[in-house]
């Protein structure tokens, strides 16, 4: 999958010293996704059971034992993922409508 944009991940872990623990696992997540070839939400879920498939081609990934979350907009036909949100679990809970991100 082509993942756009790694800079959002970097901005997150550089934003505050308390988020620096996310760097290793977010980098591993990014590398894993760039090597994946998911053709459907079912294929993604079969590969990564902790991912949550949402409406409107959104997927939520849990990072660092669910401490952080990444939401992506996924285009399975073009093998692309656009990072829409990177944040803590608490910040994720404050989002009113994930499908509109």
GROMACS .gro file of N, CA, C and O in nm:
model
  404
    1UNK      N    1   0.085  -0.118   0.000
    1UNK     CA    2   0.000   0.000   0.000
    1UNK      C    3   0.089   0.124   0.000
    1UNK      O    4   0.195   0.126   0.061
    2UNK      N    5   0.043   0.224  -0.065
    2UNK     CA    6   0.112   0.353  -0.061
    2UNK      C    7   0.051   0.434   0.052
    2UNK      O    8  -0.069   0.459   0.053
    3UNK      N    9   0.131   0.472   0.149
    3UNK     CA   10   0.083   0.543   0.267
    3UNK      C   11   0.124   0.689   0.258
    3UNK      O   12   0.241   0.722   0.247
    4UNK      N   13   0.024   0.776   0.263
    4UNK     CA   14   0.046   0.921   0.256
    4UNK      C   15  -0.002   0.980   0.389
    4UNK      O   16  -0.115   0.957   0.428
    5UNK      N   17   0.064   1.048   0.463
    5UNK     CA   18   0.196   1.100   0.455
    5UNK      C   19   0.266   1.066   0.587
    5UNK      O   20   0.214   1.095   0.695
    6UNK      N   21   0.385   1.013   0.575
    6UNK     CA   22   0.463   0.976   0.693
    6UNK      C   23   0.492   1.099   0.779
    6UNK      O   24   0.510   1.088   0.900
    7UNK      N   25   0.492   1.215   0.720
    7UNK     CA   26   0.521   1.338   0.795
    7UNK      C   27   0.420   1.360   0.908
    7UNK      O   28   0.455   1.416   1.012
    8UNK      N   29   0.296   1.315   0.891
    8UNK     CA   30   0.197   1.328   0.999
    8UNK      C   31   0.238   1.245   1.120
    8UNK      O   32   0.216   1.287   1.234
    9UNK      N   33   0.294   1.129   1.096
    9UNK     CA   34   0.342   1.046   1.207
    9UNK      C   35   0.457   1.115   1.277
    9UNK      O   36   0.460   1.125   1.400
   10UNK      N   37   0.553   1.163   1.198
   10UNK     CA   38   0.671   1.229   1.253
   10UNK      C   39   0.631   1.353   1.334
   10UNK      O   40   0.682   1.377   1.443
   11UNK      N   41   0.539   1.432   1.281
   11UNK     CA   42   0.492   1.551   1.352
   11UNK      C   43   0.432   1.513   1.487
   11UNK      O   44   0.449   1.586   1.585
   12UNK      N   45   0.363   1.400   1.492
   12UNK     CA   46   0.301   1.358   1.618
   12UNK      C   47   0.406   1.326   1.722
   12UNK      O   48   0.403   1.379   1.832
   13UNK      N   49   0.503   1.239   1.690
   13UNK     CA   50   0.598   1.199   1.795
   13UNK      C   51   0.699   1.310   1.827
   13UNK      O   52   0.760   1.307   1.932
   14UNK      N   53   0.711   1.409   1.739
   14UNK     CA   54   0.799   1.521   1.768
   14UNK      C   55   0.727   1.635   1.841
   14UNK      O   56   0.791   1.726   1.893
   15UNK      N   57   0.596   1.630   1.847
   15UNK     CA   58   0.515   1.735   1.907
   15UNK      C   59   0.541   1.752   2.056
   15UNK      O   60   0.540   1.862   2.108
   16UNK      N   61   0.562   1.641   2.124
   16UNK     CA   62   0.577   1.646   2.269
   16UNK      C   63   0.666   1.531   2.315
   16UNK      O   64   0.657   1.420   2.261
   17UNK      N   65   0.749   1.555   2.416
   17UNK     CA   66   0.834   1.445   2.467
   17UNK      C   67   0.753   1.323   2.514
   17UNK      O   68   0.801   1.211   2.504
   18UNK      N   69   0.632   1.345   2.558
   18UNK     CA   70   0.551   1.232   2.605
   18UNK      C   71   0.505   1.139   2.493
   18UNK      O   72   0.462   1.028   2.520
   19UNK      N   73   0.515   1.183   2.367
   19UNK     CA   74   0.474   1.101   2.254
   19UNK      C   75   0.591   1.031   2.185
   19UNK      O   76   0.572   0.957   2.089
   20UNK      N   77   0.711   1.054   2.231
   20UNK     CA   78   0.829   0.997   2.164
   20UNK      C   79   0.830   0.844   2.165
   20UNK      O   80   0.893   0.783   2.080
   21UNK      N   81   0.760   0.784   2.261
   21UNK     CA   82   0.754   0.638   2.265
   21UNK      C   83   0.679   0.580   2.145
   21UNK      O   84   0.689   0.462   2.116
   22UNK      N   85   0.606   0.663   2.073
   22UNK     CA   86   0.530   0.617   1.956
   22UNK      C   87   0.618   0.600   1.833
   22UNK      O   88   0.579   0.529   1.739
   23UNK      N   89   0.735   0.662   1.831
   23UNK     CA   90   0.817   0.664   1.710
   23UNK      C   91   0.847   0.524   1.656
   23UNK      O   92   0.825   0.498   1.538
   24UNK      N   93   0.895   0.436   1.741
   24UNK     CA   94   0.934   0.302   1.695
   24UNK      C   95   0.815   0.226   1.637
   24UNK      O   96   0.822   0.173   1.526
   25UNK      N   97   0.705   0.220   1.710
   25UNK     CA   98   0.592   0.141   1.662
   25UNK      C   99   0.520   0.205   1.545
   25UNK      O  100   0.470   0.136   1.457
   26UNK      N  101   0.515   0.338   1.541
   26UNK     CA  102   0.453   0.404   1.425
   26UNK      C  103   0.537   0.385   1.300
   26UNK      O  104   0.484   0.366   1.191
   27UNK      N  105   0.668   0.385   1.315
   27UNK     CA  106   0.757   0.359   1.202
   27UNK      C  107   0.739   0.214   1.156
   27UNK      O  108   0.733   0.188   1.034
   28UNK      N  109   0.730   0.121   1.249
   28UNK     CA  110   0.708  -0.019   1.212
   28UNK      C  111   0.572  -0.036   1.144
   28UNK      O  112   0.561  -0.110   1.046
   29UNK      N  113   0.470   0.031   1.195
   29UNK     CA  114   0.336   0.026   1.132
   29UNK      C  115   0.345   0.078   0.989
   29UNK      O  116   0.292   0.016   0.897
   30UNK      N  117   0.410   0.192   0.970
   30UNK     CA  118   0.424   0.251   0.837
   30UNK      C  119   0.495   0.154   0.742
   30UNK      O  120   0.448   0.130   0.630
   31UNK      N  121   0.606   0.098   0.785
   31UNK     CA  122   0.681   0.004   0.701
   31UNK      C  123   0.600  -0.120   0.669
   31UNK      O  124   0.603  -0.170   0.556
   32UNK      N  125   0.525  -0.169   0.767
   32UNK     CA  126   0.442  -0.287   0.744
   32UNK      C  127   0.335  -0.257   0.640
   32UNK      O  128   0.314  -0.336   0.546
   33UNK      N  129   0.268  -0.143   0.655
   33UNK     CA  130   0.161  -0.108   0.561
   33UNK      C  131   0.213  -0.084   0.420
   33UNK      O  132   0.146  -0.120   0.323
   34UNK      N  133   0.330  -0.024   0.408
   34UNK     CA  134   0.384   0.002   0.274
   34UNK      C  135   0.420  -0.128   0.201
   34UNK      O  136   0.428  -0.128   0.079
   35UNK      N  137   0.439  -0.235   0.275
   35UNK     CA  138   0.469  -0.364   0.212
   35UNK      C  139   0.346  -0.452   0.196
   35UNK      O  140   0.355  -0.561   0.138
   36UNK      N  141   0.232  -0.409   0.246
   36UNK     CA  142   0.109  -0.488   0.238
   36UNK      C  143   0.040  -0.467   0.103
   36UNK      O  144   0.059  -0.364   0.038
   37UNK      N  145  -0.042  -0.562   0.065
   37UNK     CA  146  -0.120  -0.555  -0.059
   37UNK      C  147  -0.265  -0.593  -0.030
   37UNK      O  148  -0.316  -0.690  -0.086
   38UNK      N  149  -0.331  -0.519   0.058
   38UNK     CA  150  -0.469  -0.551   0.092
   38UNK      C  151  -0.562  -0.507  -0.019
   38UNK      O  152  -0.565  -0.392  -0.058
   39UNK      N  153  -0.641  -0.599  -0.069
   39UNK     CA  154  -0.736  -0.569  -0.176
   39UNK      C  155  -0.877  -0.544  -0.127
   39UNK      O  156  -0.964  -0.509  -0.204
   40UNK      N  157  -0.897  -0.561   0.004
   40UNK     CA  158  -1.031  -0.543   0.060
   40UNK      C  159  -1.020  -0.522   0.211
   40UNK      O  160  -0.917  -0.558   0.272
   41UNK      N  161  -1.126  -0.470   0.273
   41UNK     CA  162  -1.125  -0.457   0.418
   41UNK      C  163  -1.110  -0.593   0.487
   41UNK      O  164  -1.046  -0.604   0.591
   42UNK      N  165  -1.167  -0.697   0.426
   42UNK     CA  166  -1.158  -0.831   0.484
   42UNK      C  167  -1.014  -0.882   0.486
   42UNK      O  168  -0.971  -0.944   0.583
   43UNK      N  169  -0.940  -0.853   0.381
   43UNK     CA  170  -0.800  -0.895   0.375
   43UNK      C  171  -0.717  -0.821   0.479
   43UNK      O  172  -0.632  -0.881   0.546
   44UNK      N  173  -0.744  -0.692   0.495
   44UNK     CA  174  -0.674  -0.614   0.596
   44UNK      C  175  -0.703  -0.668   0.735
   44UNK      O  176  -0.613  -0.691   0.815
   45UNK      N  177  -0.831  -0.690   0.764
   45UNK     CA  178  -0.871  -0.739   0.897
   45UNK      C  179  -0.816  -0.878   0.924
   45UNK      O  180  -0.777  -0.909   1.037
   46UNK      N  181  -0.809  -0.962   0.823
   46UNK     CA  182  -0.753  -1.096   0.841
   46UNK      C  183  -0.604  -1.089   0.875
   46UNK      O  184  -0.553  -1.172   0.950
   47UNK      N  185  -0.536  -0.989   0.822
   47UNK     CA  186  -0.393  -0.972   0.846
   47UNK      C  187  -0.366  -0.901   0.978
   47UNK      O  188  -0.275  -0.939   1.052
   48UNK      N  189  -0.443  -0.799   1.008
   48UNK     CA  190  -0.425  -0.720   1.130
   48UNK      C  191  -0.555  -0.720   1.210
   48UNK      O  192  -0.640  -0.632   1.194
   49UNK      N  193  -0.570  -0.818   1.294
   49UNK     CA  194  -0.695  -0.837   1.369
   49UNK      C  195  -0.732  -0.721   1.462
   49UNK      O  196  -0.848  -0.701   1.494
   50UNK      N  197  -0.633  -0.642   1.506
   50UNK     CA  198  -0.663  -0.532   1.596
   50UNK      C  199  -0.712  -0.407   1.524
   50UNK      O  200  -0.755  -0.311   1.588
   51UNK      N  201  -0.706  -0.406   1.391
   51UNK     CA  202  -0.756  -0.292   1.314
   51UNK      C  203  -0.908  -0.292   1.320
   51UNK      O  204  -0.973  -0.397   1.324
   52UNK      N  205  -0.965  -0.173   1.321
   52UNK     CA  206  -1.111  -0.159   1.320
   52UNK      C  207  -1.153  -0.100   1.185
   52UNK      O  208  -1.108   0.009   1.148
   53UNK      N  209  -1.240  -0.171   1.116
   53UNK     CA  210  -1.289  -0.126   0.986
   53UNK      C  211  -1.414  -0.041   1.011
   53UNK      O  212  -1.508  -0.087   1.075
   54UNK      N  213  -1.414   0.081   0.960
   54UNK     CA  214  -1.525   0.173   0.978
   54UNK      C  215  -1.593   0.201   0.845
   54UNK      O  216  -1.545   0.156   0.740
   55UNK      N  217  -1.700   0.277   0.849
   55UNK     CA  218  -1.769   0.319   0.727
   55UNK      C  219  -1.679   0.411   0.645
   55UNK      O  220  -1.583   0.468   0.695
   56UNK      N  221  -1.719   0.432   0.521
   56UNK     CA  222  -1.652   0.527   0.431
   56UNK      C  223  -1.503   0.499   0.414
   56UNK      O  224  -1.423   0.592   0.406
   57UNK      N  225  -1.467   0.370   0.411
   57UNK     CA  226  -1.329   0.327   0.385
   57UNK      C  227  -1.228   0.378   0.487
   57UNK      O  228  -1.111   0.397   0.457
   58UNK      N  229  -1.273   0.401   0.609
   58UNK     CA  230  -1.184   0.440   0.718
   58UNK      C  231  -1.140   0.317   0.794
   58UNK      O  232  -1.215   0.222   0.811
   59UNK      N  233  -1.015   0.319   0.842
   59UNK     CA  234  -0.961   0.211   0.924
   59UNK      C  235  -0.891   0.274   1.043
   59UNK      O  236  -0.818   0.372   1.027
   60UNK      N  237  -0.912   0.217   1.161
   60UNK     CA  238  -0.844   0.263   1.282
   60UNK      C  239  -0.742   0.158   1.322
   60UNK      O  240  -0.777   0.039   1.335
   61UNK      N  241  -0.619   0.202   1.341
   61UNK     CA  242  -0.512   0.113   1.386
   61UNK      C  243  -0.473   0.153   1.528
   61UNK      O  244  -0.457   0.271   1.558
   62UNK      N  245  -0.459   0.053   1.614
   62UNK     CA  246  -0.415   0.074   1.751
   62UNK      C  247  -0.263   0.057   1.756
   62UNK      O  248  -0.210  -0.042   1.709
   63UNK      N  249  -0.198   0.154   1.818
   63UNK     CA  250  -0.052   0.156   1.825
   63UNK      C  251  -0.010   0.162   1.972
   63UNK      O  252  -0.076   0.228   2.052
   64UNK      N  253   0.100   0.098   2.005
   64UNK     CA  254   0.154   0.098   2.143
   64UNK      C  255   0.050   0.046   2.242
   64UNK      O  256   0.022   0.110   2.344
   65UNK      N  257  -0.007  -0.070   2.212
   65UNK     CA  258  -0.103  -0.129   2.304
   65UNK      C  259  -0.229  -0.046   2.321
   65UNK      O  260  -0.284  -0.038   2.430
   66UNK      N  261  -0.273   0.020   2.216
   66UNK     CA  262  -0.394   0.102   2.214
   66UNK      C  263  -0.375   0.238   2.282
   66UNK      O  264  -0.471   0.307   2.311
   67UNK      N  265  -0.252   0.276   2.309
   67UNK     CA  266  -0.223   0.407   2.368
   67UNK      C  267  -0.245   0.517   2.264
   67UNK      O  268  -0.290   0.626   2.296
   68UNK      N  269  -0.211   0.485   2.138
   68UNK     CA  270  -0.226   0.579   2.028
   68UNK      C  271  -0.311   0.516   1.919
   68UNK      O  272  -0.323   0.394   1.910
   69UNK      N  273  -0.366   0.602   1.834
   69UNK     CA  274  -0.448   0.555   1.723
   69UNK      C  275  -0.413   0.631   1.596
   69UNK      O  276  -0.382   0.750   1.600
   70UNK      N  277  -0.424   0.558   1.486
   70UNK     CA  278  -0.405   0.616   1.354
   70UNK      C  279  -0.531   0.584   1.274
   70UNK      O  280  -0.574   0.469   1.269
   71UNK      N  281  -0.589   0.686   1.213
   71UNK     CA  282  -0.705   0.665   1.126
   71UNK      C  283  -0.661   0.695   0.984
   71UNK      O  284  -0.598   0.797   0.957
   72UNK      N  285  -0.694   0.604   0.893
   72UNK     CA  286  -0.659   0.623   0.752
   72UNK      C  287  -0.784   0.610   0.665
   72UNK      O  288  -0.879   0.541   0.700
   73UNK      N  289  -0.781   0.679   0.554
   73UNK     CA  290  -0.878   0.663   0.447
   73UNK      C  291  -0.811   0.568   0.348
   73UNK      O  292  -0.699   0.594   0.303
   74UNK      N  293  -0.876   0.458   0.317
   74UNK     CA  294  -0.814   0.354   0.236
   74UNK      C  295  -0.881   0.340   0.100
   74UNK      O  296  -1.003   0.338   0.090
   75UNK      N  297  -0.800   0.331  -0.003
   75UNK     CA  298  -0.847   0.303  -0.139
   75UNK      C  299  -0.788   0.168  -0.178
   75UNK      O  300  -0.671   0.159  -0.215
   76UNK      N  301  -0.868   0.064  -0.167
   76UNK     CA  302  -0.819  -0.072  -0.190
   76UNK      C  303  -0.788  -0.098  -0.337
   76UNK      O  304  -0.697  -0.174  -0.368
   77UNK      N  305  -0.860  -0.033  -0.428
   77UNK     CA  306  -0.835  -0.054  -0.571
   77UNK      C  307  -0.702   0.006  -0.615
   77UNK      O  308  -0.630  -0.051  -0.696
   78UNK      N  309  -0.668   0.121  -0.559
   78UNK     CA  310  -0.543   0.189  -0.595
   78UNK      C  311  -0.430   0.157  -0.498
   78UNK      O  312  -0.320   0.211  -0.512
   79UNK      N  313  -0.459   0.074  -0.398
   79UNK     CA  314  -0.360   0.035  -0.296
   79UNK      C  315  -0.298   0.156  -0.228
   79UNK      O  316  -0.176   0.170  -0.221
   80UNK      N  317  -0.386   0.244  -0.178
   80UNK     CA  318  -0.339   0.364  -0.112
   80UNK      C  319  -0.407   0.388   0.022
   80UNK      O  320  -0.521   0.345   0.044
   81UNK      N  321  -0.335   0.454   0.110
   81UNK     CA  322  -0.387   0.490   0.242
   81UNK      C  323  -0.347   0.634   0.270
   81UNK      O  324  -0.231   0.669   0.257
   82UNK      N  325  -0.443   0.716   0.312
   82UNK     CA  326  -0.418   0.855   0.347
   82UNK      C  327  -0.438   0.869   0.498
   82UNK      O  328  -0.547   0.843   0.549
   83UNK      N  329  -0.334   0.908   0.569
   83UNK     CA  330  -0.343   0.925   0.713
   83UNK      C  331  -0.428   1.049   0.741
   83UNK      O  332  -0.394   1.160   0.700
   84UNK      N  333  -0.538   1.029   0.813
   84UNK     CA  334  -0.630   1.138   0.845
   84UNK      C  335  -0.615   1.186   0.989
   84UNK      O  336  -0.648   1.300   1.018
   85UNK      N  337  -0.570   1.099   1.079
   85UNK     CA  338  -0.561   1.133   1.220
   85UNK      C  339  -0.451   1.051   1.285
   85UNK      O  340  -0.439   0.932   1.260
   86UNK      N  341  -0.374   1.117   1.371
   86UNK     CA  342  -0.275   1.051   1.456
   86UNK      C  343  -0.291   1.115   1.593
   86UNK      O  344  -0.285   1.238   1.605
   87UNK      N  345  -0.315   1.033   1.694
   87UNK     CA  346  -0.332   1.091   1.827
   87UNK      C  347  -0.342   0.986   1.935
   87UNK      O  348  -0.329   0.866   1.910
   88UNK      N  349  -0.368   1.035   2.055
   88UNK     CA  350  -0.384   0.945   2.168
   88UNK      C  351  -0.523   0.885   2.165
   88UNK      O  352  -0.612   0.932   2.093
   89UNK      N  353  -0.541   0.782   2.245
   89UNK     CA  354  -0.674   0.721   2.256
   89UNK      C  355  -0.775   0.825   2.304
   89UNK      O  356  -0.887   0.832   2.255
   90UNK      N  357  -0.735   0.906   2.401
   90UNK     CA  358  -0.825   1.010   2.453
   90UNK      C  359  -0.862   1.110   2.344
   90UNK      O  360  -0.979   1.148   2.332
   91UNK      N  361  -0.765   1.153   2.264
   91UNK     CA  362  -0.794   1.246   2.154
   91UNK      C  363  -0.889   1.182   2.053
   91UNK      O  364  -0.978   1.248   2.000
   92UNK      N  365  -0.870   1.054   2.028
   92UNK     CA  366  -0.958   0.980   1.937
   92UNK      C  367  -1.101   0.980   1.991
   92UNK      O  368  -1.197   1.000   1.917
   93UNK      N  369  -1.116   0.956   2.121
   93UNK     CA  370  -1.249   0.951   2.183
   93UNK      C  371  -1.322   1.084   2.172
   93UNK      O  372  -1.446   1.088   2.177
   94UNK      N  373  -1.249   1.194   2.156
   94UNK     CA  374  -1.310   1.326   2.147
   94UNK      C  375  -1.358   1.360   2.006
   94UNK      O  376  -1.428   1.460   1.986
   95UNK      N  377  -1.325   1.277   1.908
   95UNK     CA  378  -1.370   1.300   1.770
   95UNK      C  379  -1.519   1.272   1.763
   95UNK      O  380  -1.566   1.167   1.804
   96UNK      N  381  -1.594   1.367   1.709
   96UNK     CA  382  -1.740   1.354   1.701
   96UNK      C  383  -1.784   1.256   1.592
   96UNK      O  384  -1.875   1.178   1.611
   97UNK      N  385  -1.720   1.262   1.476
   97UNK     CA  386  -1.761   1.178   1.364
   97UNK      C  387  -1.639   1.133   1.285
   97UNK      O  388  -1.592   1.204   1.196
   98UNK      N  389  -1.589   1.016   1.317
   98UNK     CA  390  -1.468   0.962   1.255
   98UNK      C  391  -1.483   0.949   1.104
   98UNK      O  392  -1.390   0.974   1.029
   99UNK      N  393  -1.602   0.911   1.057
   99UNK     CA  394  -1.623   0.889   0.915
   99UNK      C  395  -1.610   1.016   0.832
   99UNK      O  396  -1.596   1.011   0.712
  100UNK      N  397  -1.616   1.132   0.897
  100UNK     CA  398  -1.604   1.259   0.823
  100UNK      C  399  -1.461   1.312   0.820
  100UNK      O  400  -1.434   1.414   0.760
  101UNK      N  401  -1.369   1.243   0.887
  101UNK     CA  402  -1.229   1.287   0.882
  101UNK      C  403  -1.174   1.274   0.743
  101UNK      O  404  -1.204   1.189   0.668
   0.00000   0.00000   0.00000
